[in-house]
PDB file of N, CA and C in Angstrom:
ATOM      1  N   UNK F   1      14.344 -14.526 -15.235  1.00 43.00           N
ATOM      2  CA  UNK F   1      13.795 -13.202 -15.387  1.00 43.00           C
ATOM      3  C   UNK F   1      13.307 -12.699 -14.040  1.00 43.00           C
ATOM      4  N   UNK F   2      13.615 -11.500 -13.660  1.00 46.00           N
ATOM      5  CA  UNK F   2      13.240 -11.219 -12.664  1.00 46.00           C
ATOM      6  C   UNK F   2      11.843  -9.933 -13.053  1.00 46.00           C
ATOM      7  N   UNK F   3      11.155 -10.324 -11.987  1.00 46.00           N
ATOM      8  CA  UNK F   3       9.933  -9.154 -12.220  1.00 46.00           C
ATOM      9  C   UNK F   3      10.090  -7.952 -11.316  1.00 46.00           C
ATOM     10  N   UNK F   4       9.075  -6.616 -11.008  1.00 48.00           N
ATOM     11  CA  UNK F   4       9.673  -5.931 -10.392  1.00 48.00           C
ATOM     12  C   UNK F   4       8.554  -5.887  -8.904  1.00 48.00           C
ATOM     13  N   UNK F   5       9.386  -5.897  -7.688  1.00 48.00           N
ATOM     14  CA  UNK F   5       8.592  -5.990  -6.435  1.00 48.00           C
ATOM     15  C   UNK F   5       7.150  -5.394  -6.489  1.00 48.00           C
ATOM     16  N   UNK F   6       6.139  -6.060  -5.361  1.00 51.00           N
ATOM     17  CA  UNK F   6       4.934  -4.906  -5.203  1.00 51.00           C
ATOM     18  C   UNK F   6       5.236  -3.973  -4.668  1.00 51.00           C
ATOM     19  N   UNK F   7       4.120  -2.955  -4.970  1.00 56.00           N
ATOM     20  CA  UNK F   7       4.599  -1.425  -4.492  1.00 56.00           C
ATOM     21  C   UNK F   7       3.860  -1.769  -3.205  1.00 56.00           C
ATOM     22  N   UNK F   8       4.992  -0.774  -2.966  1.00 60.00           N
ATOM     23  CA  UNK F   8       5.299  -0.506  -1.279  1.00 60.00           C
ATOM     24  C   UNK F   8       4.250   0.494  -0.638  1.00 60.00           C
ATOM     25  N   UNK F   9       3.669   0.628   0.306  1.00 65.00           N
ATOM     26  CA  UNK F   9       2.689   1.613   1.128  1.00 65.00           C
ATOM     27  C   UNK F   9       4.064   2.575   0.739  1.00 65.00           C
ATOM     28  N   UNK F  10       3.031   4.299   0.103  1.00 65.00           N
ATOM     29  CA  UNK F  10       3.831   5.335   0.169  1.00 65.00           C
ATOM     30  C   UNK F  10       4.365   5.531   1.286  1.00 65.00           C
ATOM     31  N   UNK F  11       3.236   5.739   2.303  1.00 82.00           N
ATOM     32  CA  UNK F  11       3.815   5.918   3.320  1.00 82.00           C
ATOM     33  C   UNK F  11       3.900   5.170   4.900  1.00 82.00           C
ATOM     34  N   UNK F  12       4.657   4.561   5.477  1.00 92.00           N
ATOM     35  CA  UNK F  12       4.570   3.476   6.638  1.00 92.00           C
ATOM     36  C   UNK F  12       3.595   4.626   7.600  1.00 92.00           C
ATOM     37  N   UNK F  13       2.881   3.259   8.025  1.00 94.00           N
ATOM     38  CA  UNK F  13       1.509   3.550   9.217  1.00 94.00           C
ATOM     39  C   UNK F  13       2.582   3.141  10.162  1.00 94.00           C
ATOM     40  N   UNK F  14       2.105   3.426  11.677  1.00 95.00           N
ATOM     41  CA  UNK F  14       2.976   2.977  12.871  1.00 95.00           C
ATOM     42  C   UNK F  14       1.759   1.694  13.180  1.00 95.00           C
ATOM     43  N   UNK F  15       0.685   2.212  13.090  1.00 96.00           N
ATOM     44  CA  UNK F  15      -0.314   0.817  13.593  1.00 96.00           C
ATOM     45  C   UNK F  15      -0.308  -0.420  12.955  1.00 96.00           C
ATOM     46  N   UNK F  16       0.178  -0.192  11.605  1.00 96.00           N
ATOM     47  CA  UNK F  16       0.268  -1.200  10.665  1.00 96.00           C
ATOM     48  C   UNK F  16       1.212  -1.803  10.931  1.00 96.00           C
ATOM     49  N   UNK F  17       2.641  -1.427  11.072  1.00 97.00           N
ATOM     50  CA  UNK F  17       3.784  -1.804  11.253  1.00 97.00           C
ATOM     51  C   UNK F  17       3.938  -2.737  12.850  1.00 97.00           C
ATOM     52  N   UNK F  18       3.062  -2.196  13.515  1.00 97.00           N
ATOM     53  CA  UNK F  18       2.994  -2.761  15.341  1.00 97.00           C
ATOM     54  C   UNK F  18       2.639  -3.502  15.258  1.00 97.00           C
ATOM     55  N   UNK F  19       1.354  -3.346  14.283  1.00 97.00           N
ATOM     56  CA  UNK F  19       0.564  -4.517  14.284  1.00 97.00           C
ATOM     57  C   UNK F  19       0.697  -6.038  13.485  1.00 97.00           C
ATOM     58  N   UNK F  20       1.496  -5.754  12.670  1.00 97.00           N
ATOM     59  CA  UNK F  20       2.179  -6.727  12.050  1.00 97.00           C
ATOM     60  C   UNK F  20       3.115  -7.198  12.769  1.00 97.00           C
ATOM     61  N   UNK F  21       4.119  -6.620  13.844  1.00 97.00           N
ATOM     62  CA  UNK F  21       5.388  -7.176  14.025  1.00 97.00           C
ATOM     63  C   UNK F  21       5.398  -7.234  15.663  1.00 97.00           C
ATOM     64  N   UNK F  22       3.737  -7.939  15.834  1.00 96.00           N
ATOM     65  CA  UNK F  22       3.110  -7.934  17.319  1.00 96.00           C
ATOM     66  C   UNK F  22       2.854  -9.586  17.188  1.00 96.00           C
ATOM     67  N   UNK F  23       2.802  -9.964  16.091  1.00 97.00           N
ATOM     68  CA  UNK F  23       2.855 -11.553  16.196  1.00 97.00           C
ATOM     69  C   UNK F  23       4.049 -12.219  16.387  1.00 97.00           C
ATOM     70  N   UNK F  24       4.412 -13.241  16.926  1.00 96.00           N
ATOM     71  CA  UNK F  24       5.360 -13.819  17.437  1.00 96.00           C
ATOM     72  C   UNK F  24       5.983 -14.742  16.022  1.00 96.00           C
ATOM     73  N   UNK F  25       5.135 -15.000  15.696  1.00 97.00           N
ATOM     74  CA  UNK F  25       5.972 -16.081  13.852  1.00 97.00           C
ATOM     75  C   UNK F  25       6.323 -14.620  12.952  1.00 97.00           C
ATOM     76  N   UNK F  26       5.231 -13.603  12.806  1.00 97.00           N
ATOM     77  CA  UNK F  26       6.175 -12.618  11.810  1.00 97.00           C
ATOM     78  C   UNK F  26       7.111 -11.569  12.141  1.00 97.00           C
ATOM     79  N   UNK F  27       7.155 -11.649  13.497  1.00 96.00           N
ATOM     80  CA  UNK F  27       8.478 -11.115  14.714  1.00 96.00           C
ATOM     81  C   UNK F  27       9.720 -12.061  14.335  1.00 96.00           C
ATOM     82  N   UNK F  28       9.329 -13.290  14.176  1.00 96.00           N
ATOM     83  CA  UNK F  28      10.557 -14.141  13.673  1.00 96.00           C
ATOM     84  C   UNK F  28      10.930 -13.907  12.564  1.00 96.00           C
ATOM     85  N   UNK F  29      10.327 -13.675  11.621  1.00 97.00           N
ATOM     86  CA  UNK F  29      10.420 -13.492  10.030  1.00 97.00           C
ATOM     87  C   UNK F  29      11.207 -12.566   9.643  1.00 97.00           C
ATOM     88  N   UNK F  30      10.951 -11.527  10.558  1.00 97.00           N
ATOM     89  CA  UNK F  30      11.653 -10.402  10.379  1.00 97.00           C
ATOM     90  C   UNK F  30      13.257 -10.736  10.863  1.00 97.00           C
ATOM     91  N   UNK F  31      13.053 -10.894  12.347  1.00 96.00           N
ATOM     92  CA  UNK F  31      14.451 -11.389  12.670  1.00 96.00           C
ATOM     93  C   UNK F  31      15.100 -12.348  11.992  1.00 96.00           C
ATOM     94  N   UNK F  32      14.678 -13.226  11.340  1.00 96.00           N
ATOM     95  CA  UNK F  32      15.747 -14.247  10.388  1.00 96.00           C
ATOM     96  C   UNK F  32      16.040 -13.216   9.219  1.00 96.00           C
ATOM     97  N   UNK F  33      15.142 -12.032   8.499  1.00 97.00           N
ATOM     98  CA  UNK F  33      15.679 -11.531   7.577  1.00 97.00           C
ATOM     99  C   UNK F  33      16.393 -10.057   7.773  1.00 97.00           C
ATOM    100  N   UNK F  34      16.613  -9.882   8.872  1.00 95.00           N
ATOM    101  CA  UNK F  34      17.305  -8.849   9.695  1.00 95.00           C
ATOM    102  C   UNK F  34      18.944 -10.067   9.881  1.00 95.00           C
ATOM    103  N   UNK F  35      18.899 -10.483   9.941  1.00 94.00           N
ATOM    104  CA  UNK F  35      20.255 -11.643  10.049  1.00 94.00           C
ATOM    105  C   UNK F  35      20.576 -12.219   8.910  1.00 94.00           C
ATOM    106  N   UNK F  36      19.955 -11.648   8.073  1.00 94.00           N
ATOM    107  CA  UNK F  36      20.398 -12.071   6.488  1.00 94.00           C
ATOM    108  C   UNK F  36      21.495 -11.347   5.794  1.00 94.00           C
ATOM    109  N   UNK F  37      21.853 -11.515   5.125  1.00 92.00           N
ATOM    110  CA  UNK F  37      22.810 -10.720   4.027  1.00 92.00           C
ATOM    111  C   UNK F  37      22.087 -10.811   2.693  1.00 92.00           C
ATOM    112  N   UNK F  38      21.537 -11.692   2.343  1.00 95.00           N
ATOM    113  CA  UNK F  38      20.484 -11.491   0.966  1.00 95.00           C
ATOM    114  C   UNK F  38      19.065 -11.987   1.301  1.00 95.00           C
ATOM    115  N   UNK F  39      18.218 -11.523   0.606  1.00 97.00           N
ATOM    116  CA  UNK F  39      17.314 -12.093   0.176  1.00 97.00           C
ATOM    117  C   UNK F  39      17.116 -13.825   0.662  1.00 97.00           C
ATOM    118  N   UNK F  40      15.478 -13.898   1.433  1.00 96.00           N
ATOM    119  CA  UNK F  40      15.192 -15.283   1.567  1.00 96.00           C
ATOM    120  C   UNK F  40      13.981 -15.796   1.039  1.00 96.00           C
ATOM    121  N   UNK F  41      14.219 -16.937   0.364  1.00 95.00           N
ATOM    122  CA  UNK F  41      13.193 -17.118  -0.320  1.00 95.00           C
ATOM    123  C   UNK F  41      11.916 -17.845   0.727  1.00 95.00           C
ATOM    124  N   UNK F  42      11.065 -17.970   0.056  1.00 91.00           N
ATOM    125  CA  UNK F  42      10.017 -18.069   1.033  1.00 91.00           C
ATOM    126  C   UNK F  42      10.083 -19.511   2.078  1.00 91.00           C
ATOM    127  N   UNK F  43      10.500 -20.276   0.851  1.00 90.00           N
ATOM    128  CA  UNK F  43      10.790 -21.591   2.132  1.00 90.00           C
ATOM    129  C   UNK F  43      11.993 -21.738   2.722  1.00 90.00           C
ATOM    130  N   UNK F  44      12.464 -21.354   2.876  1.00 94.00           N
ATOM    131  CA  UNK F  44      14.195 -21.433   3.141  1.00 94.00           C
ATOM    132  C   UNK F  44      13.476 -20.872   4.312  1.00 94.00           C
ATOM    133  N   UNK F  45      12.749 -19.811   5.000  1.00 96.00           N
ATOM    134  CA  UNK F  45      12.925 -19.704   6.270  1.00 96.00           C
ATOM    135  C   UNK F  45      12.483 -20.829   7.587  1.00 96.00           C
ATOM    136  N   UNK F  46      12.851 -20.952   8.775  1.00 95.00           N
ATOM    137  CA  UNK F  46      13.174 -21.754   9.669  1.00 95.00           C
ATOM    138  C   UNK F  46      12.153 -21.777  10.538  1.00 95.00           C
ATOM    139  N   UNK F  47      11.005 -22.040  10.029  1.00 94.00           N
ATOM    140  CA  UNK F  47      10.049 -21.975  10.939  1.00 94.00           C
ATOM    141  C   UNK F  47       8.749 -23.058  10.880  1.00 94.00           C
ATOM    142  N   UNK F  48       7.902 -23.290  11.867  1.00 92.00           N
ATOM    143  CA  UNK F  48       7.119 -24.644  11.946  1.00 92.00           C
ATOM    144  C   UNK F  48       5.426 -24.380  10.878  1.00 92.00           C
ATOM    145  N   UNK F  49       5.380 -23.573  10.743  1.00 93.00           N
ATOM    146  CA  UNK F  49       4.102 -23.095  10.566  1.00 93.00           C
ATOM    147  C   UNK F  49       3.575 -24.186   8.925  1.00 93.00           C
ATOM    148  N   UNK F  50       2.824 -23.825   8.833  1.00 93.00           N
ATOM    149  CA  UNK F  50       1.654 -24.425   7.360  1.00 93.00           C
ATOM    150  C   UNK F  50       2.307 -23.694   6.045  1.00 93.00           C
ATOM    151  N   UNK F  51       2.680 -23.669   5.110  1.00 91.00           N
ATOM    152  CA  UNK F  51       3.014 -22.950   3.714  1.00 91.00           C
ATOM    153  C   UNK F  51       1.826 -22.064   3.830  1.00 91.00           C
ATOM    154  N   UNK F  52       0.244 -22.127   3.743  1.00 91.00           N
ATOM    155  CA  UNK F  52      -0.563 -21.148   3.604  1.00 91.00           C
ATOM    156  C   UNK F  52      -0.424 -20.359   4.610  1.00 91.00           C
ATOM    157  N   UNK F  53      -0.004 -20.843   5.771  1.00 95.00           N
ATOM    158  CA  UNK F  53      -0.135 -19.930   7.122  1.00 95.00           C
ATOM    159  C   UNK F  53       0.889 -19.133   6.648  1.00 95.00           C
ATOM    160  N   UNK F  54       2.333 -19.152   6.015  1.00 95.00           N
ATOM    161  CA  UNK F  54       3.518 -18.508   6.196  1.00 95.00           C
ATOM    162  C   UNK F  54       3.170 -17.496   4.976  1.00 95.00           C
ATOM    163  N   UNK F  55       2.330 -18.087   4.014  1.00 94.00           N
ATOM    164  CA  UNK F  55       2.185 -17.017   2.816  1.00 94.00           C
ATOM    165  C   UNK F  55       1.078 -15.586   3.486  1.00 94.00           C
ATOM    166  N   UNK F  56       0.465 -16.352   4.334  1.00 96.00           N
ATOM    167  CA  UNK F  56      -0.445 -14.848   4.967  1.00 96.00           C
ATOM    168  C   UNK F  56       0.240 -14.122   5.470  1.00 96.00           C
ATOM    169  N   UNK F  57       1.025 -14.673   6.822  1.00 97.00           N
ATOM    170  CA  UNK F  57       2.063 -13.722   7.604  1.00 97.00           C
ATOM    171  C   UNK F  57       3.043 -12.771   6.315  1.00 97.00           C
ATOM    172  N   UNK F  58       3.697 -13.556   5.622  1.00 97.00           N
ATOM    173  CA  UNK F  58       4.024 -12.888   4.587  1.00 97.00           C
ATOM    174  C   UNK F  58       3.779 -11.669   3.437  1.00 97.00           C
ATOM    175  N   UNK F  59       2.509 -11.937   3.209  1.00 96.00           N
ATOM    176  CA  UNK F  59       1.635 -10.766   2.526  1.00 96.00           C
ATOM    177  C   UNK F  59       0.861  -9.362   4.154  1.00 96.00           C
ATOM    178  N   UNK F  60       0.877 -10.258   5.222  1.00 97.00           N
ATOM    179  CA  UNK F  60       0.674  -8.766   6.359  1.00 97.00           C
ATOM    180  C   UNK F  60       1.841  -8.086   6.199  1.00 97.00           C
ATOM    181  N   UNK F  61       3.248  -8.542   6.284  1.00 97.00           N
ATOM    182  CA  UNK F  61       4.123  -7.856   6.469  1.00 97.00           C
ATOM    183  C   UNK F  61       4.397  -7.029   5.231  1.00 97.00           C
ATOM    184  N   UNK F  62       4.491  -7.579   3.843  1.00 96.00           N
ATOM    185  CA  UNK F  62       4.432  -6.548   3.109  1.00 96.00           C
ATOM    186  C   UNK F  62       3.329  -6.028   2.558  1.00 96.00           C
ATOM    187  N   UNK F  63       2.111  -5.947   3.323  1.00 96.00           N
ATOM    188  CA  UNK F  63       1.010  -4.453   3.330  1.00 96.00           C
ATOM    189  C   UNK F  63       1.747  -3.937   4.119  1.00 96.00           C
ATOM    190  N   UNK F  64       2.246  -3.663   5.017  1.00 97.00           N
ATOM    191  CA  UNK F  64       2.552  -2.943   6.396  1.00 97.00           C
ATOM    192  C   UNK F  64       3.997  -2.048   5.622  1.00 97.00           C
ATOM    193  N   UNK F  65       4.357  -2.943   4.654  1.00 96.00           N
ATOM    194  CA  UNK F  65       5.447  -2.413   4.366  1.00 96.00           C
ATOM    195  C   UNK F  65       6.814  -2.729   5.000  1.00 96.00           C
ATOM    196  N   UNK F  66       6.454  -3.830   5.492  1.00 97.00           N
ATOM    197  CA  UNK F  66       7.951  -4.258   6.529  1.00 97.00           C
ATOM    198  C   UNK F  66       9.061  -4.600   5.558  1.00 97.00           C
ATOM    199  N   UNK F  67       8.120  -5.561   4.876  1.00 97.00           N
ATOM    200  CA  UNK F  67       9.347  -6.229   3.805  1.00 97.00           C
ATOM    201  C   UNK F  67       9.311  -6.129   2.460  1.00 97.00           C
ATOM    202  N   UNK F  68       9.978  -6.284   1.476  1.00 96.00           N
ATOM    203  CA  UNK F  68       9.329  -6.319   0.008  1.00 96.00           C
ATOM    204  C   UNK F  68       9.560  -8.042  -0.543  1.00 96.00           C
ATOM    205  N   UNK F  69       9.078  -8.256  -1.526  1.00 95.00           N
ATOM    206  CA  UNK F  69       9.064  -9.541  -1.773  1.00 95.00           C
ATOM    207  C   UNK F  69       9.098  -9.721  -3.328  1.00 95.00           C
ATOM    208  N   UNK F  70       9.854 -10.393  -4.232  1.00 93.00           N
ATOM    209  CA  UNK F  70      10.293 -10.525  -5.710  1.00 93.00           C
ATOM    210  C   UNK F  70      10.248 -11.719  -6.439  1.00 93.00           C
ATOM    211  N   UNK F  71       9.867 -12.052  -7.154  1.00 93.00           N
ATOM    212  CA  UNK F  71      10.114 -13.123  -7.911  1.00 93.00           C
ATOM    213  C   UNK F  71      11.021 -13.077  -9.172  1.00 93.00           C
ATOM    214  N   UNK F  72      12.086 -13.993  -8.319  1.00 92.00           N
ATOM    215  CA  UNK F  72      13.218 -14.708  -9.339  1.00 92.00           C
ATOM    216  C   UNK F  72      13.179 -15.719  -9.813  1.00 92.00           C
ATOM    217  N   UNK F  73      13.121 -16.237 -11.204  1.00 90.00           N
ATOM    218  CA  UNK F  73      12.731 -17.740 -11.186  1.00 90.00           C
ATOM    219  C   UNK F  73      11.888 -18.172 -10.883  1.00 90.00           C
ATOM    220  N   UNK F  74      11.783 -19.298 -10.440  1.00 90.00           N
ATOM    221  CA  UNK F  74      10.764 -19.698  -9.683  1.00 90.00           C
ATOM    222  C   UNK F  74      10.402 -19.384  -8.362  1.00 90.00           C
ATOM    223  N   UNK F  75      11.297 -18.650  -7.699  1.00 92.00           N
ATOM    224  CA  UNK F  75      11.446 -18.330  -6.203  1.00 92.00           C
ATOM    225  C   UNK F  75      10.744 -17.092  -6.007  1.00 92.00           C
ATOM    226  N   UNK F  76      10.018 -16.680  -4.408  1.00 93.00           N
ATOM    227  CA  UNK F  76       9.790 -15.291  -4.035  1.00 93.00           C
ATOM    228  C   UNK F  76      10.549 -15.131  -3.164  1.00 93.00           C
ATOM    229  N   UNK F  77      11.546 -13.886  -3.283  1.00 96.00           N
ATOM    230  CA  UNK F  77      12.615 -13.583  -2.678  1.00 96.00           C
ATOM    231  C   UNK F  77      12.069 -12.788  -1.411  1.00 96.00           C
ATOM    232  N   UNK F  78      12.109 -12.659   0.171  1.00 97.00           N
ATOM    233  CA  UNK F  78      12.287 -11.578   0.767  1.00 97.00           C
ATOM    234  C   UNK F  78      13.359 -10.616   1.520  1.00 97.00           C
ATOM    235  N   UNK F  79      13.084  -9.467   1.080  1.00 97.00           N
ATOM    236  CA  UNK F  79      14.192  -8.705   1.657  1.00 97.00           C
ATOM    237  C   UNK F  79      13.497  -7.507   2.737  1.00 97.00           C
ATOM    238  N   UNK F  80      14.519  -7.660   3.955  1.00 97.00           N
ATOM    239  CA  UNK F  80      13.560  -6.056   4.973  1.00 97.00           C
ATOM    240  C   UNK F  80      13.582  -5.022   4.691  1.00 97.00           C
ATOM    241  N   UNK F  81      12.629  -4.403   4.839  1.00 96.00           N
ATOM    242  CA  UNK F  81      13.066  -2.488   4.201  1.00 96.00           C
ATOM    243  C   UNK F  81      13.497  -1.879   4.970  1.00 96.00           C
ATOM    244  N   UNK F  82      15.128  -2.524   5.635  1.00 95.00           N
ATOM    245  CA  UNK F  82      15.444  -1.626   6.868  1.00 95.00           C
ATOM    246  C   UNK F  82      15.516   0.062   7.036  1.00 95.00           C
ATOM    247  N   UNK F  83      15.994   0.302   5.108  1.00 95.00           N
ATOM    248  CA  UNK F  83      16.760   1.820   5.560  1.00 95.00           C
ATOM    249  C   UNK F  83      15.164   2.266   5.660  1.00 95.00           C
ATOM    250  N   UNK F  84      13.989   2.255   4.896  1.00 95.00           N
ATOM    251  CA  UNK F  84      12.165   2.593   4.889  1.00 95.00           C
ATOM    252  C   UNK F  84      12.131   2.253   6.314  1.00 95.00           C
ATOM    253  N   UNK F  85      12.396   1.560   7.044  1.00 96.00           N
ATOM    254  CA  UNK F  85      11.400   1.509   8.586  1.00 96.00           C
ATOM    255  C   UNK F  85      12.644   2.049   9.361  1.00 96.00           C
ATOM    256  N   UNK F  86      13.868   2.656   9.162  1.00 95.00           N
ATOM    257  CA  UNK F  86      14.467   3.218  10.187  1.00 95.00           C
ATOM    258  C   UNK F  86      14.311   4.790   9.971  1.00 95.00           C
ATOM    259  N   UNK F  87      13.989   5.054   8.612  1.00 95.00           N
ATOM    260  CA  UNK F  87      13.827   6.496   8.339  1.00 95.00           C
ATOM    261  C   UNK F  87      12.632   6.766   8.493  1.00 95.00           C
ATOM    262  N   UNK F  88      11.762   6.017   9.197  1.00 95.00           N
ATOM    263  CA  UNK F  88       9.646   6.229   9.340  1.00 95.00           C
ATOM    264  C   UNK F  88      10.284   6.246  10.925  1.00 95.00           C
ATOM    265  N   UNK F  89      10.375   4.875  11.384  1.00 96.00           N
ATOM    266  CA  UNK F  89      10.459   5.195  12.394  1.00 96.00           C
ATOM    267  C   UNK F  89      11.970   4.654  13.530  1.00 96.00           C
ATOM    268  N   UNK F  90      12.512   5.643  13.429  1.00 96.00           N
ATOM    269  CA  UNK F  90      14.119   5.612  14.066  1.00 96.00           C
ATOM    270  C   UNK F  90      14.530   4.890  15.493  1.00 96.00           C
ATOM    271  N   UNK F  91      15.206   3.757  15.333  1.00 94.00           N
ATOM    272  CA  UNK F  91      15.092   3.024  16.376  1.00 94.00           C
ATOM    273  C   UNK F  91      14.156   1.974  16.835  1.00 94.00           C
ATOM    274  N   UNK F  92      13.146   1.702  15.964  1.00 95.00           N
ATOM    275  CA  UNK F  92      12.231   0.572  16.263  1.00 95.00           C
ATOM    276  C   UNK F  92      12.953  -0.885  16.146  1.00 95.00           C
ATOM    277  N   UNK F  93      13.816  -0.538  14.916  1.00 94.00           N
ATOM    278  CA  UNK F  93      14.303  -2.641  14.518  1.00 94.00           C
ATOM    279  C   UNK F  93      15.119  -2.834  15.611  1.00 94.00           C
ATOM    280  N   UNK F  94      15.836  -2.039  15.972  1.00 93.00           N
ATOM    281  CA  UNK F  94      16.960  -2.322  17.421  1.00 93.00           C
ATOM    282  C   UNK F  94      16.381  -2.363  18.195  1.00 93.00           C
ATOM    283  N   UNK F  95      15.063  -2.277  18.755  1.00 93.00           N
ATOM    284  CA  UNK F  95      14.087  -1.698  19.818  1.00 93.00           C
ATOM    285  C   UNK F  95      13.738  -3.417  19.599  1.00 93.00           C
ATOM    286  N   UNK F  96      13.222  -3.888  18.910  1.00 92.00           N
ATOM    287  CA  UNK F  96      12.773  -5.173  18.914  1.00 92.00           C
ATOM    288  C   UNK F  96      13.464  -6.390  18.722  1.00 92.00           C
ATOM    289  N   UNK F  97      14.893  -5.818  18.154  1.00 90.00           N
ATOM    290  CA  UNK F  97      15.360  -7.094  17.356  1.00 90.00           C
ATOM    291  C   UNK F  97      17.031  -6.879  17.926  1.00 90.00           C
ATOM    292  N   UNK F  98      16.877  -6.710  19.296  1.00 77.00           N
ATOM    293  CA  UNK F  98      18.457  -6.326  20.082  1.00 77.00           C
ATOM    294  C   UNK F  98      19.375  -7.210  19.636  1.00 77.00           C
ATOM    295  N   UNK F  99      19.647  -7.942  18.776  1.00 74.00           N
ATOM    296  CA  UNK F  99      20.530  -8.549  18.259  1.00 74.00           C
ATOM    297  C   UNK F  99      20.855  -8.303  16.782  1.00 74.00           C
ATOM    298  N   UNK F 100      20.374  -7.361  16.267  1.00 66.00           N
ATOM    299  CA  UNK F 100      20.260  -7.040  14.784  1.00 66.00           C
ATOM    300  C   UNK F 100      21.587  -7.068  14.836  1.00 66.00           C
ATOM    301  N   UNK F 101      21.980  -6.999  13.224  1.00 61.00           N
ATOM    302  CA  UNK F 101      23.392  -6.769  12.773  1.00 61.00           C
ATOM    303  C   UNK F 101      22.996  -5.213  12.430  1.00 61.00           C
ATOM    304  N   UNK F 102      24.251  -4.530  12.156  1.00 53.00           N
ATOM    305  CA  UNK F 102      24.130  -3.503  11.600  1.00 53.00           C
ATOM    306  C   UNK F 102      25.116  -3.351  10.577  1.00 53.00           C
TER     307      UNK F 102
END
């Protein structure tokens, strides 16, 4: 059963968004799910940190609205809100993440 995502900030802050994607582990987070094709669940991503540490970074980014996050199963899925942060603010994910796919 799938449930339905948290709601999203109506509207993206720029300070919120900087300020979230000014840390170097949720700068990564983003970039592994900017290089995704689906949805990653929370441990599947590639990184050194603590499970509690990764669930905080996780919940900044979606206050900020970077990402949304779902539960399938037993899993919390994340996905980026690329087309929401390119239509707030145009050119930021390429601005940071020069290797994005498009």
């Amino acid at each position: 059963m799938t449930s339905s995502p948290p709601q999203a900030p109506a509207r993206l802050e720029a300070t919120s968004v900087l300020r979230a994607l000014a840390d170097p582990v949720r700068l990564d987070l983003v970039r592994q799910l900017s290089q995704s094709d689906t949805a990653i669940a929370c441990g599947r991503f590639d990184t050194q940190v603590a499970k509690n540490t990764l669930s905080h970074h996780f919940k900044i980014l979606r206050e900020a609205g970077i990402i949304a996050t779902h539960r399938e199963g037993g899993q919390s899925l994340n996905v980026l809100r690329e087309d929401e942060l390119d239509a707030a603010f145009p050119g930021l994910l390429k601005a940071i993440l020069p290797n994005m796919r498009t």
